[in-house]
Amino acid sequence: MLKNRSNTIIKIVIYTVCILLAILSIAPFYIMIVNSTRSTVEIQAHAISLLPSRYALKNLAILTGKSFDPMKGFMNSLFISCGATLCAVYFSTMTAYGLVVYDWKFRKPYFSFIMAVMMIPAQVTMIGFYQMVYKIHMTNNMWMLILPAIASPSMVFFMRQYMYPALSMEIIQSARIDGAKEFAIFNMIALPIMKPAIATQAIFSFVSSWNNLFTPLILLTNQEKYTMPIMVSLLRGDIYKTEYGSVYLGLTLTVLPLIIVYLVLSKYIIAGVALGSVKG
């Protein structure tokens, strides 16, 4: 009886902590959405409100009345983020596949080199990267924000660690005996097995690329190619007055695709966690 009561108390504490953490996680997004419907005067008077107001359309009119097109920035960010995510996930998985499946002489030194590159901050190499992009006349090309995602050391490390217990070499050998080509084995066998890891890294890669302000701000000078983070940052550039309602609306539009991507891919993450627990 005492044991059951103790277990009940522990469950109540756990549920209470989980509910509080959920509220703390959701509250900033909810306040941001509510503020996107309020006027600048209301936000300055009371920064936090739980009830939406009636200025959403006015904020949208202010947002679209700027010298740039928010929808254009939205599409630019979507193109760059989707392209960078696909490149990073596919080629990182392929690199990890080569490190796990094939036994070659320089496999360990190559992996050590990848780990060493992972330790170097991206800002350190930015000057050299910009000089290279400038010399090949690609400064205003969005592909230069997509193609470098092919080299993602941290993702290669994650995929390699996940692939070791998940990918059975017997399956690979059986496919080779049946006459399957190496490229087909990777695409038809390895990639489906790696779905949970791919979904996890796809979320991280998409969020990182979508929120990236530093690199696009350096490479892009044409307003037609501005990403959403650049456009939102320029909303606060007014000399006389900052329209906080439109700023919050721009932030809401920026966050919305991230929420959609997570909702679409979250089931694969949960499946991966469940699979790992069953194996354990």
PDB file of C-alpha atoms in Angstrom:
ATOM      1  CA  MET A   1       0.000   0.000   0.000  1.00  0.00           C
ATOM      2  CA  LEU A   2       2.792   2.402   0.963  1.00  0.00           C
ATOM      3  CA  LYS A   3       4.702   1.467  -2.187  1.00  0.00           C
ATOM      4  CA  ASN A   4       1.700   2.207  -4.411  1.00  0.00           C
ATOM      5  CA  ARG A   5       1.224   5.569  -2.710  1.00  0.00           C
ATOM      6  CA  SER A   6       4.900   6.393  -3.227  1.00  0.00           C
ATOM      7  CA  ASN A   7       4.679   5.492  -6.937  1.00  0.00           C
ATOM      8  CA  THR A   8       1.586   7.674  -7.302  1.00  0.00           C
ATOM      9  CA  ILE A   9       3.377  10.666  -5.742  1.00  0.00           C
ATOM     10  CA  ILE A  10       6.375  10.160  -8.045  1.00  0.00           C
ATOM     11  CA  LYS A  11       4.091  10.033 -11.096  1.00  0.00           C
ATOM     12  CA  ILE A  12       2.323  13.239 -10.023  1.00  0.00           C
ATOM     13  CA  VAL A  13       5.661  15.020  -9.607  1.00  0.00           C
ATOM     14  CA  ILE A  14       6.870  13.808 -13.005  1.00  0.00           C
ATOM     15  CA  TYR A  15       3.642  14.833 -14.754  1.00  0.00           C
ATOM     16  CA  THR A  16       3.710  18.232 -13.044  1.00  0.00           C
ATOM     17  CA  VAL A  17       7.294  18.889 -14.131  1.00  0.00           C
ATOM     18  CA  CYS A  18       6.494  17.771 -17.706  1.00  0.00           C
ATOM     19  CA  ILE A  19       3.449  20.048 -17.855  1.00  0.00           C
ATOM     20  CA  LEU A  20       5.469  23.016 -16.547  1.00  0.00           C
ATOM     21  CA  LEU A  21       8.235  22.377 -19.088  1.00  0.00           C
ATOM     22  CA  ALA A  22       5.650  22.123 -21.875  1.00  0.00           C
ATOM     23  CA  ILE A  23       4.100  25.443 -20.819  1.00  0.00           C
ATOM     24  CA  LEU A  24       7.523  27.117 -20.656  1.00  0.00           C
ATOM     25  CA  SER A  25       8.332  25.789 -24.140  1.00  0.00           C
ATOM     26  CA  ILE A  26       5.047  26.823 -25.745  1.00  0.00           C
ATOM     27  CA  ALA A  27       4.596  30.184 -23.968  1.00  0.00           C
ATOM     28  CA  PRO A  28       7.152  32.186 -26.059  1.00  0.00           C
ATOM     29  CA  PHE A  29       5.570  31.014 -29.313  1.00  0.00           C
ATOM     30  CA  TYR A  30       2.081  31.794 -28.077  1.00  0.00           C
ATOM     31  CA  ILE A  31       3.098  35.289 -26.918  1.00  0.00           C
ATOM     32  CA  MET A  32       4.804  35.893 -30.259  1.00  0.00           C
ATOM     33  CA  ILE A  33       1.657  34.905 -32.178  1.00  0.00           C
ATOM     34  CA  VAL A  34      -0.549  37.051 -29.918  1.00  0.00           C
ATOM     35  CA  ASN A  35       1.781  40.053 -30.303  1.00  0.00           C
ATOM     36  CA  SER A  36       1.601  39.685 -34.072  1.00  0.00           C
ATOM     37  CA  THR A  37      -2.085  40.666 -33.766  1.00  0.00           C
ATOM     38  CA  ARG A  38      -1.418  43.696 -31.542  1.00  0.00           C
ATOM     39  CA  SER A  39      -0.396  47.257 -32.354  1.00  0.00           C
ATOM     40  CA  THR A  40       2.935  48.861 -31.465  1.00  0.00           C
ATOM     41  CA  VAL A  41       1.270  51.018 -28.809  1.00  0.00           C
ATOM     42  CA  GLU A  42      -0.297  47.979 -27.131  1.00  0.00           C
ATOM     43  CA  ILE A  43       3.000  46.079 -27.150  1.00  0.00           C
ATOM     44  CA  GLN A  44       4.899  49.036 -25.700  1.00  0.00           C
ATOM     45  CA  ALA A  45       2.261  49.492 -22.982  1.00  0.00           C
ATOM     46  CA  HIS A  46       2.009  45.779 -22.092  1.00  0.00           C
ATOM     47  CA  ALA A  47       4.680  43.549 -23.612  1.00  0.00           C
ATOM     48  CA  ILE A  48       2.900  40.351 -22.586  1.00  0.00           C
ATOM     49  CA  SER A  49      -0.751  39.599 -23.282  1.00  0.00           C
ATOM     50  CA  LEU A  50      -2.632  36.313 -23.404  1.00  0.00           C
ATOM     51  CA  LEU A  51      -5.484  37.644 -25.543  1.00  0.00           C
ATOM     52  CA  PRO A  52      -5.088  38.455 -29.262  1.00  0.00           C
ATOM     53  CA  SER A  53      -5.970  41.890 -30.601  1.00  0.00           C
ATOM     54  CA  ARG A  54      -7.439  43.155 -33.893  1.00  0.00           C
ATOM     55  CA  TYR A  55      -4.401  44.618 -35.685  1.00  0.00           C
ATOM     56  CA  ALA A  56      -3.240  41.511 -37.565  1.00  0.00           C
ATOM     57  CA  LEU A  57      -4.324  42.794 -40.975  1.00  0.00           C
ATOM     58  CA  LYS A  58      -2.805  46.220 -40.290  1.00  0.00           C
ATOM     59  CA  ASN A  59       0.477  44.587 -39.291  1.00  0.00           C
ATOM     60  CA  LEU A  60       0.343  42.514 -42.472  1.00  0.00           C
ATOM     61  CA  ALA A  61      -0.220  45.690 -44.512  1.00  0.00           C
ATOM     62  CA  ILE A  62       2.802  47.297 -42.840  1.00  0.00           C
ATOM     63  CA  LEU A  63       4.847  44.167 -43.448  1.00  0.00           C
ATOM     64  CA  THR A  64       3.995  44.021 -47.155  1.00  0.00           C
ATOM     65  CA  GLY A  65       4.334  47.794 -47.538  1.00  0.00           C
ATOM     66  CA  LYS A  66       8.084  47.740 -47.014  1.00  0.00           C
ATOM     67  CA  SER A  67      10.591  47.991 -49.858  1.00  0.00           C
ATOM     68  CA  PHE A  68      10.907  44.204 -49.947  1.00  0.00           C
ATOM     69  CA  ASP A  69       8.478  41.341 -50.455  1.00  0.00           C
ATOM     70  CA  PRO A  70       8.070  39.045 -47.412  1.00  0.00           C
ATOM     71  CA  MET A  71       6.618  36.281 -49.588  1.00  0.00           C
ATOM     72  CA  LYS A  72       9.708  36.436 -51.776  1.00  0.00           C
ATOM     73  CA  GLY A  73      11.897  36.087 -48.694  1.00  0.00           C
ATOM     74  CA  PHE A  74       9.768  33.181 -47.518  1.00  0.00           C
ATOM     75  CA  MET A  75      10.220  31.350 -50.829  1.00  0.00           C
ATOM     76  CA  ASN A  76      13.957  32.121 -50.917  1.00  0.00           C
ATOM     77  CA  SER A  77      14.410  30.740 -47.401  1.00  0.00           C
ATOM     78  CA  LEU A  78      12.344  27.671 -48.267  1.00  0.00           C
ATOM     79  CA  PHE A  79      14.402  26.975 -51.400  1.00  0.00           C
ATOM     80  CA  ILE A  80      17.727  27.394 -49.591  1.00  0.00           C
ATOM     81  CA  SER A  81      16.701  25.431 -46.489  1.00  0.00           C
ATOM     82  CA  CYS A  82      15.182  22.503 -48.409  1.00  0.00           C
ATOM     83  CA  GLY A  83      18.153  22.324 -50.780  1.00  0.00           C
ATOM     84  CA  ALA A  84      20.722  22.524 -47.980  1.00  0.00           C
ATOM     85  CA  THR A  85      18.864  19.916 -45.919  1.00  0.00           C
ATOM     86  CA  LEU A  86      18.637  17.447 -48.802  1.00  0.00           C
ATOM     87  CA  CYS A  87      22.320  17.871 -49.673  1.00  0.00           C
ATOM     88  CA  ALA A  88      23.488  17.608 -46.069  1.00  0.00           C
ATOM     89  CA  VAL A  89      21.379  14.580 -45.185  1.00  0.00           C
ATOM     90  CA  TYR A  90      21.990  12.573 -48.364  1.00  0.00           C
ATOM     91  CA  PHE A  91      25.741  13.114 -48.744  1.00  0.00           C
ATOM     92  CA  SER A  92      26.444  12.862 -45.010  1.00  0.00           C
ATOM     93  CA  THR A  93      24.649   9.517 -44.917  1.00  0.00           C
ATOM     94  CA  MET A  94      26.613   8.413 -47.970  1.00  0.00           C
ATOM     95  CA  THR A  95      29.905   9.426 -46.330  1.00  0.00           C
ATOM     96  CA  ALA A  96      28.985   7.584 -43.129  1.00  0.00           C
ATOM     97  CA  TYR A  97      28.032   4.554 -45.232  1.00  0.00           C
ATOM     98  CA  GLY A  98      31.505   4.568 -46.771  1.00  0.00           C
ATOM     99  CA  LEU A  99      33.119   4.781 -43.343  1.00  0.00           C
ATOM    100  CA  VAL A 100      31.081   1.892 -41.941  1.00  0.00           C
ATOM    101  CA  VAL A 101      30.644  -0.561 -44.820  1.00  0.00           C
ATOM    102  CA  TYR A 102      33.980  -0.353 -46.627  1.00  0.00           C
ATOM    103  CA  ASP A 103      37.269  -1.412 -45.043  1.00  0.00           C
ATOM    104  CA  TRP A 104      39.986   0.718 -46.628  1.00  0.00           C
ATOM    105  CA  LYS A 105      43.450   1.767 -45.522  1.00  0.00           C
ATOM    106  CA  PHE A 106      42.830   5.406 -44.582  1.00  0.00           C
ATOM    107  CA  ARG A 107      39.376   4.968 -43.062  1.00  0.00           C
ATOM    108  CA  LYS A 108      40.384   5.895 -39.500  1.00  0.00           C
ATOM    109  CA  PRO A 109      42.640   8.848 -40.479  1.00  0.00           C
ATOM    110  CA  TYR A 110      39.870  10.153 -42.720  1.00  0.00           C
ATOM    111  CA  PHE A 111      37.352   9.969 -39.890  1.00  0.00           C
ATOM    112  CA  SER A 112      39.845  11.720 -37.580  1.00  0.00           C
ATOM    113  CA  PHE A 113      40.204  14.465 -40.178  1.00  0.00           C
ATOM    114  CA  ILE A 114      36.412  14.899 -40.285  1.00  0.00           C
ATOM    115  CA  MET A 115      36.357  15.213 -36.492  1.00  0.00           C
ATOM    116  CA  ALA A 116      39.136  17.813 -36.636  1.00  0.00           C
ATOM    117  CA  VAL A 117      37.177  19.854 -39.191  1.00  0.00           C
ATOM    118  CA  MET A 118      34.131  19.679 -36.922  1.00  0.00           C
ATOM    119  CA  MET A 119      36.098  21.508 -34.212  1.00  0.00           C
ATOM    120  CA  ILE A 120      36.694  24.560 -36.454  1.00  0.00           C
ATOM    121  CA  PRO A 121      34.028  27.301 -36.085  1.00  0.00           C
ATOM    122  CA  ALA A 122      32.360  28.335 -39.342  1.00  0.00           C
ATOM    123  CA  GLN A 123      33.109  32.025 -38.664  1.00  0.00           C
ATOM    124  CA  VAL A 124      36.855  31.323 -38.835  1.00  0.00           C
ATOM    125  CA  THR A 125      36.636  30.154 -42.445  1.00  0.00           C
ATOM    126  CA  MET A 126      34.129  32.806 -43.548  1.00  0.00           C
ATOM    127  CA  ILE A 127      36.724  35.268 -44.895  1.00  0.00           C
ATOM    128  CA  GLY A 128      38.366  32.628 -47.083  1.00  0.00           C
ATOM    129  CA  PHE A 129      34.975  31.322 -48.173  1.00  0.00           C
ATOM    130  CA  TYR A 130      33.818  34.800 -49.190  1.00  0.00           C
ATOM    131  CA  GLN A 131      37.043  35.436 -51.138  1.00  0.00           C
ATOM    132  CA  MET A 132      36.578  32.162 -53.014  1.00  0.00           C
ATOM    133  CA  VAL A 133      32.924  32.948 -53.789  1.00  0.00           C
ATOM    134  CA  TYR A 134      33.854  36.462 -54.923  1.00  0.00           C
ATOM    135  CA  LYS A 135      36.597  35.199 -57.261  1.00  0.00           C
ATOM    136  CA  ILE A 136      34.251  32.762 -58.996  1.00  0.00           C
ATOM    137  CA  HIS A 137      31.563  35.503 -59.274  1.00  0.00           C
ATOM    138  CA  MET A 138      28.913  33.682 -57.216  1.00  0.00           C
ATOM    139  CA  THR A 139      28.271  36.265 -54.484  1.00  0.00           C
ATOM    140  CA  ASN A 140      24.595  36.752 -55.311  1.00  0.00           C
ATOM    141  CA  ASN A 141      23.852  33.123 -56.084  1.00  0.00           C
ATOM    142  CA  MET A 142      21.665  31.175 -53.653  1.00  0.00           C
ATOM    143  CA  TRP A 143      23.374  27.934 -54.659  1.00  0.00           C
ATOM    144  CA  MET A 144      26.395  29.035 -52.626  1.00  0.00           C
ATOM    145  CA  LEU A 145      24.187  28.761 -49.546  1.00  0.00           C
ATOM    146  CA  ILE A 146      23.109  25.238 -50.531  1.00  0.00           C
ATOM    147  CA  LEU A 147      26.133  23.395 -51.948  1.00  0.00           C
ATOM    148  CA  PRO A 148      28.470  23.907 -48.917  1.00  0.00           C
ATOM    149  CA  ALA A 149      25.943  21.925 -46.848  1.00  0.00           C
ATOM    150  CA  ILE A 150      27.263  18.784 -48.566  1.00  0.00           C
ATOM    151  CA  ALA A 151      30.241  18.929 -46.176  1.00  0.00           C
ATOM    152  CA  SER A 152      28.652  18.515 -42.737  1.00  0.00           C
ATOM    153  CA  PRO A 153      31.137  16.855 -40.331  1.00  0.00           C
ATOM    154  CA  SER A 154      28.820  16.777 -37.314  1.00  0.00           C
ATOM    155  CA  MET A 155      26.098  15.058 -39.346  1.00  0.00           C
ATOM    156  CA  VAL A 156      28.586  12.510 -40.699  1.00  0.00           C
ATOM    157  CA  PHE A 157      29.612  11.715 -37.133  1.00  0.00           C
ATOM    158  CA  PHE A 158      25.986  11.276 -36.031  1.00  0.00           C
ATOM    159  CA  MET A 159      25.105   9.082 -39.029  1.00  0.00           C
ATOM    160  CA  ARG A 160      28.190   6.917 -38.523  1.00  0.00           C
ATOM    161  CA  GLN A 161      27.417   6.322 -34.856  1.00  0.00           C
ATOM    162  CA  TYR A 162      23.802   5.451 -35.664  1.00  0.00           C
ATOM    163  CA  MET A 163      24.713   3.229 -38.612  1.00  0.00           C
ATOM    164  CA  TYR A 164      27.077   0.913 -36.746  1.00  0.00           C
ATOM    165  CA  PRO A 165      24.367  -0.880 -34.675  1.00  0.00           C
ATOM    166  CA  ALA A 166      21.487  -0.262 -37.106  1.00  0.00           C
ATOM    167  CA  LEU A 167      22.947  -1.480 -40.406  1.00  0.00           C
ATOM    168  CA  SER A 168      23.606  -5.204 -40.633  1.00  0.00           C
ATOM    169  CA  MET A 169      26.525  -6.229 -42.831  1.00  0.00           C
ATOM    170  CA  GLU A 170      24.761  -9.517 -43.576  1.00  0.00           C
ATOM    171  CA  ILE A 171      22.052  -7.597 -45.431  1.00  0.00           C
ATOM    172  CA  ILE A 172      24.686  -5.761 -47.469  1.00  0.00           C
ATOM    173  CA  GLN A 173      26.478  -9.008 -48.319  1.00  0.00           C
ATOM    174  CA  SER A 174      23.205 -10.682 -49.306  1.00  0.00           C
ATOM    175  CA  ALA A 175      22.347  -7.810 -51.625  1.00  0.00           C
ATOM    176  CA  ARG A 176      25.782  -8.032 -53.250  1.00  0.00           C
ATOM    177  CA  ILE A 177      25.383 -11.779 -53.753  1.00  0.00           C
ATOM    178  CA  ASP A 178      22.014 -11.131 -55.413  1.00  0.00           C
ATOM    179  CA  GLY A 179      23.802  -8.851 -57.884  1.00  0.00           C
ATOM    180  CA  ALA A 180      22.746  -5.419 -56.565  1.00  0.00           C
ATOM    181  CA  LYS A 181      25.039  -2.522 -57.355  1.00  0.00           C
ATOM    182  CA  GLU A 182      26.645  -0.547 -54.546  1.00  0.00           C
ATOM    183  CA  PHE A 183      24.720   2.624 -55.329  1.00  0.00           C
ATOM    184  CA  ALA A 184      21.435   0.698 -55.374  1.00  0.00           C
ATOM    185  CA  ILE A 185      22.281  -0.975 -52.056  1.00  0.00           C
ATOM    186  CA  PHE A 186      22.836   2.403 -50.455  1.00  0.00           C
ATOM    187  CA  ASN A 187      19.625   3.915 -51.826  1.00  0.00           C
ATOM    188  CA  MET A 188      17.330   0.915 -51.429  1.00  0.00           C
ATOM    189  CA  ILE A 189      18.637  -0.650 -48.193  1.00  0.00           C
ATOM    190  CA  ALA A 190      20.774   1.777 -46.172  1.00  0.00           C
ATOM    191  CA  LEU A 191      18.632   4.900 -46.551  1.00  0.00           C
ATOM    192  CA  PRO A 192      15.330   3.269 -45.402  1.00  0.00           C
ATOM    193  CA  ILE A 193      17.094   1.804 -42.348  1.00  0.00           C
ATOM    194  CA  MET A 194      18.476   5.260 -41.514  1.00  0.00           C
ATOM    195  CA  LYS A 195      15.071   6.996 -41.611  1.00  0.00           C
ATOM    196  CA  PRO A 196      14.926   7.933 -37.890  1.00  0.00           C
ATOM    197  CA  ALA A 197      18.454   9.380 -37.954  1.00  0.00           C
ATOM    198  CA  ILE A 198      17.770  11.157 -41.247  1.00  0.00           C
ATOM    199  CA  ALA A 199      14.577  12.695 -39.855  1.00  0.00           C
ATOM    200  CA  THR A 200      16.377  13.922 -36.734  1.00  0.00           C
ATOM    201  CA  GLN A 201      19.239  15.488 -38.656  1.00  0.00           C
ATOM    202  CA  ALA A 202      16.860  16.898 -41.283  1.00  0.00           C
ATOM    203  CA  ILE A 203      15.082  18.886 -38.566  1.00  0.00           C
ATOM    204  CA  PHE A 204      18.346  20.244 -37.178  1.00  0.00           C
ATOM    205  CA  SER A 205      19.700  21.051 -40.640  1.00  0.00           C
ATOM    206  CA  PHE A 206      16.492  22.746 -41.795  1.00  0.00           C
ATOM    207  CA  VAL A 207      16.234  24.859 -38.636  1.00  0.00           C
ATOM    208  CA  SER A 208      19.906  25.846 -38.834  1.00  0.00           C
ATOM    209  CA  SER A 209      19.665  26.810 -42.502  1.00  0.00           C
ATOM    210  CA  TRP A 210      16.349  28.637 -42.069  1.00  0.00           C
ATOM    211  CA  ASN A 211      17.617  30.701 -39.117  1.00  0.00           C
ATOM    212  CA  ASN A 212      20.990  31.415 -40.709  1.00  0.00           C
ATOM    213  CA  LEU A 213      21.479  35.176 -40.909  1.00  0.00           C
ATOM    214  CA  PHE A 214      25.262  35.566 -40.954  1.00  0.00           C
ATOM    215  CA  THR A 215      26.174  33.850 -44.234  1.00  0.00           C
ATOM    216  CA  PRO A 216      23.259  35.142 -46.380  1.00  0.00           C
ATOM    217  CA  LEU A 217      23.848  38.659 -45.055  1.00  0.00           C
ATOM    218  CA  ILE A 218      27.428  38.486 -46.330  1.00  0.00           C
ATOM    219  CA  LEU A 219      26.817  36.811 -49.688  1.00  0.00           C
ATOM    220  CA  LEU A 220      23.491  38.348 -50.759  1.00  0.00           C
ATOM    221  CA  THR A 221      23.183  42.009 -51.712  1.00  0.00           C
ATOM    222  CA  ASN A 222      20.270  41.726 -54.129  1.00  0.00           C
ATOM    223  CA  GLN A 223      16.942  42.350 -52.353  1.00  0.00           C
ATOM    224  CA  GLU A 224      15.201  39.874 -54.641  1.00  0.00           C
ATOM    225  CA  LYS A 225      17.310  37.106 -53.064  1.00  0.00           C
ATOM    226  CA  TYR A 226      17.007  38.124 -49.415  1.00  0.00           C
ATOM    227  CA  THR A 227      16.012  35.370 -47.005  1.00  0.00           C
ATOM    228  CA  MET A 228      13.318  35.714 -44.357  1.00  0.00           C
ATOM    229  CA  PRO A 229      15.744  36.299 -41.429  1.00  0.00           C
ATOM    230  CA  ILE A 230      17.373  39.166 -43.348  1.00  0.00           C
ATOM    231  CA  MET A 231      14.023  40.763 -44.067  1.00  0.00           C
ATOM    232  CA  VAL A 232      12.869  40.444 -40.468  1.00  0.00           C
ATOM    233  CA  SER A 233      16.115  42.005 -39.259  1.00  0.00           C
ATOM    234  CA  LEU A 234      15.540  44.942 -41.610  1.00  0.00           C
ATOM    235  CA  LEU A 235      12.106  45.591 -40.091  1.00  0.00           C
ATOM    236  CA  ARG A 236      13.829  47.224 -37.149  1.00  0.00           C
ATOM    237  CA  GLY A 237      15.826  49.475 -39.429  1.00  0.00           C
ATOM    238  CA  ASP A 238      13.263  52.281 -39.543  1.00  0.00           C
ATOM    239  CA  ILE A 239      14.752  55.572 -38.377  1.00  0.00           C
ATOM    240  CA  TYR A 240      11.655  57.097 -36.814  1.00  0.00           C
ATOM    241  CA  LYS A 241       9.573  54.208 -35.537  1.00  0.00           C
ATOM    242  CA  THR A 242       9.774  50.450 -35.188  1.00  0.00           C
ATOM    243  CA  GLU A 243       6.517  48.659 -35.886  1.00  0.00           C
ATOM    244  CA  TYR A 244       6.748  45.882 -33.313  1.00  0.00           C
ATOM    245  CA  GLY A 245       3.491  44.293 -34.450  1.00  0.00           C
ATOM    246  CA  SER A 246       4.840  43.726 -37.937  1.00  0.00           C
ATOM    247  CA  VAL A 247       8.146  42.504 -36.466  1.00  0.00           C
ATOM    248  CA  TYR A 248       6.306  39.859 -34.440  1.00  0.00           C
ATOM    249  CA  LEU A 249       4.244  38.941 -37.495  1.00  0.00           C
ATOM    250  CA  GLY A 250       7.437  38.495 -39.506  1.00  0.00           C
ATOM    251  CA  LEU A 251       8.887  36.311 -36.742  1.00  0.00           C
ATOM    252  CA  THR A 252       5.696  34.240 -36.734  1.00  0.00           C
ATOM    253  CA  LEU A 253       5.982  33.672 -40.484  1.00  0.00           C
ATOM    254  CA  THR A 254       9.626  32.723 -39.958  1.00  0.00           C
ATOM    255  CA  VAL A 255       8.871  30.141 -37.258  1.00  0.00           C
ATOM    256  CA  LEU A 256       5.819  28.582 -38.949  1.00  0.00           C
ATOM    257  CA  PRO A 257       7.741  26.360 -41.448  1.00  0.00           C
ATOM    258  CA  LEU A 258       9.963  25.063 -38.635  1.00  0.00           C
ATOM    259  CA  ILE A 259       6.916  23.894 -36.707  1.00  0.00           C
ATOM    260  CA  ILE A 260       5.496  22.210 -39.831  1.00  0.00           C
ATOM    261  CA  VAL A 261       8.792  20.405 -40.537  1.00  0.00           C
ATOM    262  CA  TYR A 262       8.957  19.130 -36.962  1.00  0.00           C
ATOM    263  CA  LEU A 263       5.354  17.894 -37.019  1.00  0.00           C
ATOM    264  CA  VAL A 264       5.975  16.058 -40.313  1.00  0.00           C
ATOM    265  CA  LEU A 265       9.217  14.368 -39.208  1.00  0.00           C
ATOM    266  CA  SER A 266       8.559  13.845 -35.494  1.00  0.00           C
ATOM    267  CA  LYS A 267       6.962  10.420 -36.024  1.00  0.00           C
ATOM    268  CA  TYR A 268      10.234   9.107 -37.448  1.00  0.00           C
ATOM    269  CA  ILE A 269      12.141  10.384 -34.409  1.00  0.00           C
ATOM    270  CA  ILE A 270       9.682   8.662 -32.051  1.00  0.00           C
ATOM    271  CA  ALA A 271       9.968   5.472 -34.110  1.00  0.00           C
ATOM    272  CA  GLY A 272      13.754   5.643 -33.822  1.00  0.00           C
ATOM    273  CA  VAL A 273      13.617   6.052 -30.057  1.00  0.00           C
ATOM    274  CA  ALA A 274      11.195   3.115 -29.761  1.00  0.00           C
ATOM    275  CA  LEU A 275      13.411   0.966 -31.998  1.00  0.00           C
ATOM    276  CA  GLY A 276      16.464   1.784 -29.880  1.00  0.00           C
ATOM    277  CA  SER A 277      14.655   0.868 -26.665  1.00  0.00           C
ATOM    278  CA  VAL A 278      13.527  -2.481 -28.119  1.00  0.00           C
ATOM    279  CA  LYS A 279      17.099  -3.290 -29.218  1.00  0.00           C
ATOM    280  CA  GLY A 280      18.418  -2.318 -25.805  1.00  0.00           C
TER     281      GLY A 280
END
